[in-house]
Amino acid sequence: MSRFKCLAAGLALALGISSAAQAADPLKAGFVYIGPTGDHGWTYSHDVGRKEVDAKFGDKVKTQGIENVPETADAERVIRDLATKGNKLIFATSFGYMNQMEKVSKAFPKTIFMHATGYKTGKNLGTYDVRTYEGAYMLGVVAGKMTKNGKLGVVGSFPIPEVIRNINAYTIGARSVNPKVSTRVVWVNTWFDPGKEREAALTLIAQGADVLMQNTDSPAIVQAAKEKGVYAFGWDSDMSKFGDKAHLAASVLHWGIIYNETVEKVLAGTWKPTPIWYGVKQGAVNIEAFGPAVPADVKKLAEERRDGIKAGTLHPFTGPLKDQAGKEFLAAGKSMPDSDLAKMNFYVEGVEGTVPK
Amino acid sequence: MIEVLIPILAGTLAAATPLIYAGLGELVAERSGVINLGVEGMMLIGAVAGFAAAVETGGGAGVGFLAGAAAGTLAALCFAVITLSLAANQSAAGLALTIFGIGLSAFIGQHYVSHSLPGLKPVALPLLSSIPLIGPVFFKQDMGVYLSFVFFGIVWWVLAKTKLGLMLRAVGESPESAHALGFPVFAIRYGAVLFGGAMAGIAGAYLSTVYTPLWVQNMSAGRGWIAVALVVFATWKPGRLLLGAWLFGGVTILQFHAQALGVRLPSQLLSALPYIATIVVLVLISRDRKLLQLNLPASLGKSFVPGR
């Protein structure tokens, strides 16, 4: 799509059909993506958010997305390039861009940098994230009800706090309705490789898992589940097209809420580098696209939990919670503070195996 | 024990299949003296073409394979014209082809992102599939896997047993001598490069219509590069290529199973293993001049301009 626009813009310029000068120059906003926008997962969901900005602000904003940017020195070059080309607002959408964002943000003090899922902030460097674990928890509730043998599987990308938190939330959700559930994890060490994601899913299925969740970016796992007659979930976006009856539900991210709010603040000149961590409450994550295999009462239960999170009466990480060794790390009635959630590096009771070091 | 082994070995065979297709194609091209680093790009072009054809015609993986082969051949034709007829640098042209293929496939594929295909059901071969262990591992696979064995047999037989294979190898060793003998150097090199493109295209189509029957940008995720590495690892011999593909495919599957069983392995290191193994092989064969001369096509990567 953006390619067409570039082409169209280029043609318009070449033919001298440039439109009348705008009253004010549009705010240029650049988006740095880890994968292709066609991944139907993480990057796709960010690009949906970018398009919501386009739709809402029209001429006032000019957005641009750069795909497949590796989390290496290349990222610094891309971010620097965006800033040099007059983008006054830059969103970088993967954890691994953190140091590059910090470095470039210091070189361009008048540009606003927003880094997804990171924790480093500065005068002009903010962070934003979605409480994906709330989605994982709701999927876990469905998984706990739907599993026949109590064996859940998760395909993980990298053992970082965000992903470990999601595995734990999924397990806690499942055990809240079915205390016998246990979760096995296979790490693929990539965010996006449909082949490997499929292989990892088949591995978990071969070892008995009958409901899968993934913290990777393609729908390959949903397809593998369908092929083998087990269940899976859409992650980041609705993946029901790939799973038919195997697709139980999806945890869908709505980045547009954060993007629209940020653009609005930047345009109004009221932006501050306050860390944003939005969840079900703000509408940034939701459980959607329930499949035909999910009975009405299970769907109702999941939606009740969602409403509880929305109302603030339910927190997925509420004690008593135990770690793998059976030691209580959260006392009854207490909820885990964000600071502890942000650095979670251990599995809760019910997850098998050990966190790779 | 066998219950644990069968999914590992059967999974290995399926994971190795795209590597076998792409690797065999590149092996033939390199044996003719042409190194084509565009395998990744040709795979992606084949993947998107195969997927699009299968979706549009409703013809399934068979149509996908044909379309993938045709698209891969076309991509290889561009490369052949530039490097053979115009004698441009092969490495640079190959890298350009990869970058081009990533972009072109993403562009064509944007309309196909939300489609899904049914894939291919495994076909159990009668009698053979009831052999313990070997049966379920080798003979309960999809047709794409069986077809890769057929191609392996053909490539091995042509290279080792036929006059065409001898001519191809002669061209790869010394295009000048082959030319002086009256061999059609250009025709043979064109043929080898186009065959390589067709095979890379089939490898891509296998990914997009059988292995993970969906289209997502960049879905080959580096398998084209592994195929290039595999040819060096195999020291340009089809049999070793087959073993290498199983080894490279198997490492991933094995470490996934080990993880799920709770065995601790350094999975990051294992992911890098194909490349490390290739470097080790390169070092070993480079140390021994005789070994190197025995296997490496002597004119690999060099343009041939008659009469120069």
XYZ file of C-alpha atoms in Angstrom:
665
model
C 0.000 0.000 0.000
C 2.679 2.475 1.087
C 4.630 1.583 -2.033
C 1.697 2.643 -4.148
C 1.435 5.882 -2.241
C 5.134 6.605 -2.739
C 4.776 5.889 -6.416
C 1.676 8.034 -6.678
C 3.370 10.873 -4.816
C 6.404 10.600 -7.055
C 4.267 10.668 -10.175
C 2.304 13.626 -8.913
C 5.524 15.530 -8.321
C 6.957 14.556 -11.666
C 3.871 15.741 -13.480
C 3.805 18.972 -11.556
C 0.432 18.307 -10.009
C 1.605 19.227 -6.542
C -1.286 20.121 -4.332
C -1.661 23.567 -2.837
C 0.612 24.157 0.111
C -0.924 23.132 3.409
C -1.560 25.669 6.113
C 0.863 23.751 8.315
C 3.258 21.005 7.361
C 1.970 17.619 8.441
C 3.589 15.903 11.408
C 5.794 13.181 9.934
C 5.717 9.989 11.959
C 7.972 7.011 11.236
C 7.372 3.438 12.370
C 10.181 0.872 12.630
C 8.987 -2.713 12.301
C 10.830 -5.899 13.269
C 8.992 -8.084 10.748
C 6.934 -7.739 7.605
C 3.530 -6.038 7.911
C 2.202 -9.161 6.254
C 3.130 -11.384 9.225
C -0.479 -11.388 10.398
C 0.764 -11.011 13.949
C 2.837 -8.457 15.833
C 3.966 -6.166 13.016
C 0.597 -6.464 11.311
C -1.115 -5.263 14.487
C 1.212 -2.246 14.694
C 0.547 -1.397 11.071
C -3.191 -1.544 11.711
C -2.532 1.039 14.449
C -0.541 3.203 12.033
C -3.424 3.144 9.570
C -5.793 4.213 12.332
C -3.591 7.277 12.803
C -3.831 7.979 9.061
C -7.588 7.626 9.185
C -8.040 9.815 12.228
C -5.675 12.678 11.491
C -5.799 12.782 7.703
C -3.665 15.614 6.307
C -2.296 16.575 9.690
C -0.040 13.525 9.873
C 2.119 11.716 7.366
C 3.097 8.240 8.494
C 5.665 5.863 7.102
C 6.550 2.297 8.100
C 9.890 0.534 7.587
C 9.635 -3.249 7.653
C 12.072 -6.047 8.484
C 14.520 -3.943 10.464
C 16.889 -6.245 12.376
C 17.675 -5.468 16.023
C 21.280 -4.665 15.173
C 23.344 -1.669 14.095
C 21.028 -1.587 11.065
C 18.243 -0.377 13.343
C 20.297 2.629 14.417
C 20.852 3.549 10.784
C 17.149 3.261 9.983
C 16.085 5.293 13.033
C 18.726 7.948 12.354
C 17.649 8.097 8.732
C 14.012 8.618 9.707
C 14.983 11.424 12.074
C 17.197 13.062 9.441
C 14.347 12.976 6.958
C 12.189 15.118 9.177
C 10.104 12.582 11.069
C 9.359 14.391 14.324
C 7.823 11.326 15.919
C 9.394 7.883 15.674
C 7.875 4.651 16.936
C 10.179 1.640 17.212
C 8.162 -1.507 17.740
C 10.499 -4.097 19.182
C 12.382 -4.566 22.437
C 15.764 -4.972 20.744
C 15.752 -1.411 19.387
C 16.180 -0.010 22.889
C 19.847 0.994 22.869
C 19.676 2.311 19.327
C 16.647 4.442 20.215
C 18.421 5.811 23.288
C 21.484 6.705 21.247
C 19.656 8.384 18.368
C 17.232 10.194 20.679
C 20.167 12.035 22.242
C 21.354 13.170 18.816
C 17.924 14.549 17.826
C 16.593 16.375 20.902
C 13.691 17.959 19.007
C 12.365 14.645 17.751
C 10.105 12.518 19.916
C 11.034 8.845 20.176
C 8.624 6.171 21.353
C 9.944 2.703 22.053
C 7.605 -0.268 22.399
C 8.177 -2.811 25.188
C 11.400 -1.196 26.437
C 12.257 0.407 29.758
C 14.749 3.186 28.975
C 13.320 6.698 28.891
C 14.742 10.175 28.348
C 13.638 13.749 27.804
C 12.424 12.915 24.313
C 12.284 9.135 24.649
C 9.107 7.522 25.884
C 8.034 3.906 26.165
C 4.757 2.215 25.462
C 3.486 -1.300 25.729
C 0.337 -3.327 25.903
C -0.386 -5.591 28.829
C -0.250 -8.658 26.619
C -0.262 -10.827 29.735
C -3.891 -9.859 30.321
C -4.645 -11.354 26.918
C -2.587 -14.432 27.751
C -4.472 -14.816 31.042
C -7.862 -14.725 29.291
C -6.672 -17.249 26.703
C -5.457 -19.397 29.597
C -8.949 -19.444 31.108
C -10.298 -20.784 27.808
C -7.394 -23.247 27.501
C -7.974 -24.605 31.006
C -11.604 -25.304 30.132
C -10.905 -26.797 26.718
C -7.920 -29.074 27.419
C -8.769 -32.740 27.661
C -5.537 -34.021 29.203
C -4.402 -30.900 31.067
C -1.289 -30.460 28.954
C -0.820 -26.996 27.491
C 1.990 -25.923 25.189
C 3.562 -22.554 24.469
C 5.897 -21.676 21.618
C 8.101 -18.896 22.952
C 10.328 -16.512 21.042
C 13.036 -15.304 23.413
C 13.171 -15.804 27.204
C 12.695 -12.122 28.085
C 10.394 -10.864 30.893
C 7.563 -9.972 28.491
C 7.340 -13.515 27.148
C 7.924 -15.271 30.467
C 5.146 -13.119 31.940
C 2.779 -14.214 29.184
C 3.589 -17.891 29.731
C 2.961 -17.447 33.453
C -0.281 -15.520 32.938
C -1.514 -18.192 30.517
C -0.750 -20.893 33.070
C -2.308 -18.947 35.962
C -5.445 -18.343 33.893
C -5.720 -22.010 33.004
C -5.099 -23.200 36.568
C -7.727 -20.796 37.891
C -10.338 -22.996 36.211
C -8.454 -26.316 36.100
C -5.797 -26.784 38.809
C -4.353 -29.912 37.153
C -3.052 -28.035 34.129
C 0.640 -27.892 33.318
C 2.415 -25.947 30.558
C 5.377 -26.969 28.436
C 7.467 -24.393 26.603
C 9.589 -24.625 23.461
C 11.770 -21.630 22.603
C 12.431 -20.979 18.918
C 14.861 -18.052 19.357
C 13.196 -15.981 16.680
C 10.141 -13.743 16.497
C 9.276 -14.806 13.010
C 10.034 -18.033 11.154
C 6.842 -19.859 10.152
C 8.760 -23.107 9.505
C 10.376 -23.193 12.941
C 7.161 -22.111 14.644
C 5.413 -25.028 12.979
C 8.167 -27.452 13.984
C 7.992 -26.288 17.593
C 4.192 -26.647 17.586
C 4.418 -30.174 16.163
C 6.969 -31.023 18.846
C 4.613 -29.916 21.618
C 1.715 -31.788 20.018
C 3.831 -34.952 19.657
C 4.546 -34.733 23.371
C 0.862 -34.558 24.223
C -0.078 -30.867 24.393
C -3.660 -30.336 23.220
C -4.031 -26.545 23.520
C -1.263 -24.304 22.198
C -0.445 -20.653 22.640
C 2.411 -18.805 20.986
C 4.402 -15.686 21.651
C 5.733 -15.524 18.112
C 4.418 -13.634 15.133
C 3.040 -15.897 12.391
C -0.141 -18.001 12.150
C 1.847 -21.190 11.429
C 1.089 -22.588 14.891
C -2.653 -22.227 14.434
C -2.322 -24.098 11.138
C -0.272 -26.878 12.731
C -2.909 -27.245 15.447
C -5.629 -27.518 12.836
C -3.665 -30.156 10.936
C -3.206 -32.280 14.057
C -6.688 -31.761 15.469
C -5.735 -29.818 18.604
C -6.561 -26.267 19.675
C -4.683 -22.978 19.376
C -5.182 -19.238 19.725
C -4.664 -16.175 17.610
C -1.893 -14.034 19.083
C -1.825 -10.272 18.497
C -4.505 -10.584 15.817
C -7.478 -12.715 14.801
C -6.112 -15.878 13.160
C -9.364 -17.781 12.764
C -8.910 -17.916 8.971
C -5.908 -20.173 9.512
C -7.387 -22.504 12.074
C -11.125 -22.922 11.468
C -12.376 -25.046 14.365
C -8.895 -25.284 15.914
C -8.912 -21.528 16.577
C -10.450 -21.067 20.037
C -10.083 -17.312 20.409
C -7.554 -14.543 19.869
C -5.805 -12.015 22.053
C -5.992 -8.977 19.796
C -3.846 -5.881 20.275
C -5.163 -2.416 19.494
C -2.059 -0.241 19.188
C -4.077 2.461 17.451
C -5.335 3.612 20.851
C -1.797 4.401 21.955
C -0.728 5.802 18.581
C -3.705 8.129 18.275
C -3.273 9.391 21.801
C 0.449 10.014 21.309
C -0.034 11.831 18.005
C -2.738 13.951 19.553
C -0.451 14.946 22.427
C 2.464 15.658 20.114
C 0.282 17.850 17.886
C -1.014 19.699 20.933
C 2.484 20.056 22.353
C 1.574 18.296 25.591
C 3.562 15.087 25.093
C 5.649 13.861 28.024
C 7.856 10.774 28.273
C 5.511 9.037 30.703
C 5.715 5.277 30.276
C 2.496 3.943 28.765
C 1.349 0.451 29.682
C -2.210 0.022 28.502
C -4.307 -3.075 28.880
C -7.868 -4.300 28.760
C -8.962 -1.222 30.714
C -7.971 1.208 27.965
C -9.040 -1.169 25.197
C -5.501 -1.923 24.035
C -5.913 -5.699 24.341
C -9.007 -7.846 24.179
C -10.111 -11.446 23.781
C -11.989 -11.738 20.493
C -12.866 -14.023 17.600
C -14.153 -16.991 19.616
C -14.303 -20.134 17.502
C -17.185 -22.573 17.095
C -15.519 -25.124 19.411
C -15.842 -22.873 22.447
C -19.083 -23.563 24.390
C -21.200 -20.565 25.369
C -20.434 -20.931 29.076
C -16.655 -20.899 28.481
C -16.956 -17.816 26.322
C -19.068 -16.184 29.013
C -16.514 -17.078 31.682
C -13.659 -15.545 29.649
C -15.681 -12.409 29.047
C -16.512 -12.146 32.734
C -12.809 -12.282 33.526
C -12.211 -9.610 30.922
C -14.856 -7.403 32.485
C -13.233 -7.999 35.866
C -9.875 -6.828 34.557
C -11.551 -3.864 32.913
C -13.296 -2.870 36.140
C -10.070 -3.279 38.106
C -11.482 -6.029 40.324
C -9.293 -8.749 38.818
C -5.523 -8.805 38.376
C -4.054 -11.911 36.692
C -1.106 -11.920 39.086
C -2.954 -12.035 42.382
C -1.729 -14.145 45.291
C -1.459 -16.692 46.568
C 0.951 -17.554 43.771
C 3.782 -20.026 43.983
C 6.918 -20.459 41.928
C 8.025 -23.794 40.456
C 9.611 -24.900 43.721
C 6.275 -24.384 45.489
C 7.538 -21.306 47.333
C 4.979 -18.544 47.656
C 6.150 -15.329 45.991
C 2.904 -13.421 46.262
C 0.790 -13.549 49.420
C -2.962 -14.135 49.301
C -4.949 -11.134 48.171
C -1.930 -9.138 46.933
C -1.436 -8.175 43.317
C 1.963 -7.928 41.748
C 3.182 -4.353 41.242
C 4.172 -3.268 37.715
C 7.814 -2.963 38.751
C 7.918 -6.697 39.577
C 5.899 -7.649 36.499
C 8.386 -5.762 34.338
C 11.339 -7.891 35.402
C 9.718 -11.310 35.732
C 12.363 -13.942 35.085
C 11.014 -17.146 36.616
C 8.219 -19.595 35.890
C 5.206 -19.961 38.158
C 3.944 -23.266 39.499
C 2.479 -25.314 36.668
C 5.067 -24.426 34.023
C 7.498 -27.266 33.305
C 11.196 -26.957 32.567
C 13.541 -24.119 33.372
C 13.981 -20.647 31.933
C 16.966 -20.753 29.532
C 19.847 -18.666 30.824
C 11.841 -44.848 22.863
C 10.498 -45.381 19.332
C 7.495 -43.187 20.150
C 9.945 -40.393 20.927
C 12.146 -41.055 17.897
C 9.485 -41.211 15.191
C 8.226 -37.616 15.440
C 11.825 -36.375 15.651
C 13.004 -38.278 12.569
C 9.805 -37.740 10.562
C 9.914 -34.038 11.420
C 13.556 -33.894 10.380
C 12.753 -35.284 6.950
C 10.013 -32.730 6.375
C 12.177 -29.861 7.654
C 15.000 -30.939 5.326
C 12.812 -31.078 2.220
C 13.006 -27.398 1.168
C 16.765 -27.540 1.826
C 17.080 -30.607 -0.425
C 15.218 -28.963 -3.309
C 17.075 -25.670 -3.121
C 20.400 -27.341 -2.333
C 20.213 -29.772 -5.284
C 19.450 -26.877 -7.644
C 22.337 -24.798 -6.354
C 24.635 -27.824 -6.458
C 23.949 -28.352 -10.156
C 24.490 -24.645 -10.901
C 27.754 -24.623 -8.975
C 28.970 -27.808 -10.634
C 28.642 -25.936 -13.932
C 30.838 -23.195 -12.448
C 28.144 -20.649 -11.608
C 27.574 -19.570 -8.022
C 24.114 -18.118 -7.559
C 23.643 -16.395 -4.208
C 20.081 -15.541 -5.155
C 18.617 -18.791 -3.787
C 16.763 -17.031 -0.955
C 15.218 -14.576 -3.409
C 14.262 -17.284 -5.906
C 12.709 -19.317 -3.078
C 10.541 -16.389 -2.037
C 9.488 -15.700 -5.610
C 8.650 -19.387 -6.001
C 6.806 -19.357 -2.673
C 4.577 -16.421 -3.546
C 3.982 -17.600 -7.128
C 3.135 -21.114 -5.966
C 0.828 -19.846 -3.274
C -0.914 -17.361 -5.564
C -1.408 -19.992 -8.265
C -2.771 -22.518 -5.794
C -5.199 -19.965 -4.352
C -6.346 -18.559 -7.695
C -6.840 -21.882 -9.463
C -7.871 -23.913 -6.440
C -5.482 -26.519 -7.826
C -3.612 -27.229 -4.602
C 0.053 -27.951 -4.098
C 0.593 -29.568 -7.521
C -0.266 -26.343 -9.319
C 1.744 -24.483 -6.700
C 4.857 -26.540 -7.431
C 4.553 -25.937 -11.182
C 4.012 -22.211 -10.731
C 6.841 -22.017 -8.199
C 9.197 -23.814 -10.582
C 8.209 -21.521 -13.447
C 8.665 -18.368 -11.365
C 12.003 -19.576 -9.998
C 13.145 -20.337 -13.548
C 12.211 -16.839 -14.693
C 14.114 -15.274 -11.791
C 17.123 -17.454 -12.606
C 16.853 -16.411 -16.257
C 17.370 -12.768 -15.255
C 20.433 -13.854 -13.282
C 21.713 -15.981 -16.185
C 21.407 -13.196 -18.740
C 23.312 -10.803 -16.478
C 26.075 -13.172 -15.380
C 26.458 -15.458 -18.401
C 25.600 -13.396 -21.471
C 26.782 -10.101 -19.994
C 29.548 -11.703 -17.867
C 28.704 -9.643 -14.765
C 30.041 -10.539 -11.330
C 28.134 -13.587 -10.090
C 28.248 -12.836 -6.353
C 26.976 -9.293 -6.786
C 24.239 -10.351 -9.197
C 23.179 -13.162 -6.847
C 22.936 -10.858 -3.839
C 20.933 -8.425 -5.931
C 18.600 -11.244 -6.930
C 18.005 -12.104 -3.269
C 17.186 -8.508 -2.359
C 14.996 -8.215 -5.450
C 13.207 -11.459 -4.630
C 12.432 -10.398 -1.055
C 10.916 -7.128 -2.283
C 9.087 -8.503 -5.301
C 7.538 -11.404 -3.395
C 6.347 -9.054 -0.637
C 4.822 -6.775 -3.270
C 3.009 -9.539 -5.110
C 2.014 -11.254 -1.900
C 0.235 -8.391 -0.161
C -3.144 -9.561 -1.477
C -2.547 -13.096 -0.269
C -1.616 -12.439 3.327
C -4.885 -13.552 4.863
C -5.407 -16.643 2.719
C -4.818 -20.179 3.847
C -4.433 -23.412 1.882
C -5.355 -26.947 2.934
C -1.776 -28.277 2.491
C -1.012 -31.882 1.635
C -2.031 -34.917 3.635
C 0.691 -37.480 4.302
C 0.480 -40.511 2.031
C 1.407 -43.854 3.580
C 3.107 -46.008 0.948
C 1.689 -49.551 1.013
C 3.887 -52.220 2.657
C 6.883 -49.894 3.061
C 5.115 -47.788 5.670
C 4.548 -50.809 7.910
C 8.277 -51.414 8.428
C 8.984 -50.540 12.065
C 10.672 -47.151 12.608
C 11.776 -46.721 8.965
C 8.197 -46.995 7.716
C 6.609 -44.134 9.638
C 9.757 -42.008 9.247
C 10.351 -42.352 5.505
C 7.121 -43.647 4.013
C 4.366 -41.719 5.775
C 5.270 -38.324 4.363
C 3.574 -35.937 1.936
C 4.131 -36.128 -1.818
C 6.482 -33.134 -1.667
C 8.926 -35.159 0.409
C 8.756 -38.160 -1.943
C 9.264 -35.900 -4.945
C 12.440 -34.510 -3.375
C 13.814 -38.078 -3.221
C 12.993 -38.520 -6.919
C 14.840 -35.316 -7.766
C 17.773 -36.423 -5.648
C 17.933 -39.690 -7.608
C 17.773 -37.884 -10.936
C 20.461 -35.343 -10.038
C 22.764 -38.003 -8.640
C 22.288 -40.243 -11.687
C 22.711 -37.450 -14.251
C 25.848 -36.085 -12.587
C 27.495 -39.430 -11.993
C 26.319 -41.659 -14.812
C 25.452 -39.667 -17.919
C 27.301 -37.831 -20.673
C 25.334 -34.690 -19.813
C 26.659 -34.879 -16.265
C 30.197 -35.330 -17.510
C 29.843 -32.324 -19.807
C 28.383 -30.241 -16.973
C 31.282 -31.106 -14.707
C 33.790 -30.420 -17.486
C 32.277 -26.977 -18.004
C 32.548 -26.319 -14.290
C 36.184 -27.408 -14.161
C 37.399 -25.547 -17.230
C 34.977 -23.795 -19.531
C 37.866 -22.992 -21.913
C 38.754 -26.653 -22.420
C 35.104 -27.637 -22.670
C 34.586 -24.934 -25.268
C 37.645 -26.104 -27.203
C 36.206 -29.624 -27.180
C 33.064 -28.247 -28.757
C 30.818 -28.478 -25.707
C 28.052 -25.863 -25.656
C 29.340 -24.048 -22.558
C 26.693 -21.342 -22.534
C 23.798 -23.712 -23.126
C 24.985 -25.979 -20.319
C 25.495 -23.132 -17.878
C 22.138 -21.602 -18.786
C 20.507 -24.980 -18.288
C 22.180 -25.514 -14.911
C 21.269 -22.038 -13.639
C 17.651 -22.359 -14.805
C 17.418 -25.796 -13.185
C 18.726 -24.203 -9.980
C 16.034 -21.538 -10.218
C 13.284 -24.081 -10.803
C 14.413 -26.122 -7.799
C 14.624 -23.049 -5.556
C 11.143 -22.123 -6.767
C 9.848 -25.576 -5.850
C 11.545 -25.274 -2.448
C 9.647 -22.023 -1.897
C 6.384 -23.504 -3.143
C 6.861 -26.444 -0.778
C 7.069 -23.974 2.116
C 4.054 -21.908 1.064
C 1.713 -24.659 -0.137
C 2.675 -27.687 1.964
C 4.912 -27.040 4.966
C 3.230 -23.915 6.331
C 0.435 -23.480 3.775
C 0.117 -19.714 4.033
C 1.869 -16.703 2.596
C 3.732 -14.360 4.871
C 6.485 -12.048 3.716
C 9.996 -13.364 4.049
C 8.645 -16.767 5.029
C 11.718 -18.686 3.890
C 13.510 -16.985 6.820
C 17.053 -17.733 5.670
C 16.563 -21.277 4.349
C 17.951 -20.185 0.971
C 21.196 -19.206 2.651
C 21.337 -22.511 4.503
C 20.944 -24.241 1.123
C 23.927 -22.310 -0.260
C 25.965 -23.221 2.818
C 24.810 -26.806 2.477
C 26.326 -27.139 -1.009
C 29.733 -26.176 0.359
C 29.199 -28.404 3.385
C 28.434 -31.272 0.985
C 31.599 -30.512 -0.995
C 29.450 -30.421 -4.141
C 28.308 -34.053 -3.814
C 24.566 -34.900 -3.922
C 24.771 -37.754 -1.397
C 26.456 -35.603 1.199
C 23.970 -32.854 0.452
C 21.133 -35.177 1.391
C 22.861 -36.123 4.644
C 23.699 -32.488 5.341
C 20.087 -31.400 4.803
C 18.912 -34.044 7.274
C 21.582 -32.961 9.730
C 20.732 -29.253 9.417
C 16.993 -29.943 9.510
C 17.372 -32.429 12.331
C 19.322 -30.162 14.645
C 16.343 -27.825 15.029
C 13.781 -30.567 15.528
C 16.000 -32.409 17.980
C 16.608 -29.363 20.108
C 12.876 -28.544 20.183
C 12.108 -32.034 21.427
C 14.928 -31.829 23.962
C 13.499 -28.537 25.235
C 9.984 -29.904 25.558
C 11.326 -32.917 27.435
C 13.167 -30.590 29.787
C 16.698 -31.416 28.596
C 18.818 -28.287 28.750
C 20.716 -27.530 25.553
C 22.179 -24.242 24.399
C 19.482 -23.633 21.783
C 21.020 -20.409 20.446
C 24.242 -22.234 19.693
C 22.401 -25.094 18.016
C 20.559 -22.610 15.796
C 23.927 -21.405 14.533
C 25.210 -24.942 13.991
C 24.596 -25.181 10.213
C 26.764 -22.148 9.628
C 29.464 -23.245 12.054
C 29.547 -26.690 10.415
C 29.921 -25.080 6.992
C 32.819 -22.934 8.134
C 34.519 -25.981 9.657
C 34.115 -27.911 6.411
C 35.433 -24.950 4.417
C 38.472 -24.720 6.663
C 39.093 -28.456 6.441
C 38.862 -28.678 2.658
C 40.837 -25.477 2.192
C 43.688 -26.881 4.270
C 44.058 -29.834 1.972
C 44.753 -28.552 -1.524
C 44.184 -31.932 -3.097
C 40.821 -32.338 -1.454
C 39.836 -28.861 -2.511
C 40.855 -29.437 -6.106
C 39.083 -32.756 -6.120
C 35.719 -31.271 -5.218
C 35.512 -27.562 -5.844
C 34.502 -26.786 -9.436
C 37.668 -24.990 -10.548
C 35.907 -22.255 -12.495
C 33.321 -21.550 -9.767
C 32.277 -17.915 -9.819
C 34.366 -16.992 -12.851
C 32.720 -15.586 -15.941
C 33.451 -17.287 -19.236
C 34.020 -15.136 -22.292
C 35.088 -17.248 -25.267
C 38.352 -16.232 -26.867
C 39.483 -13.992 -24.034
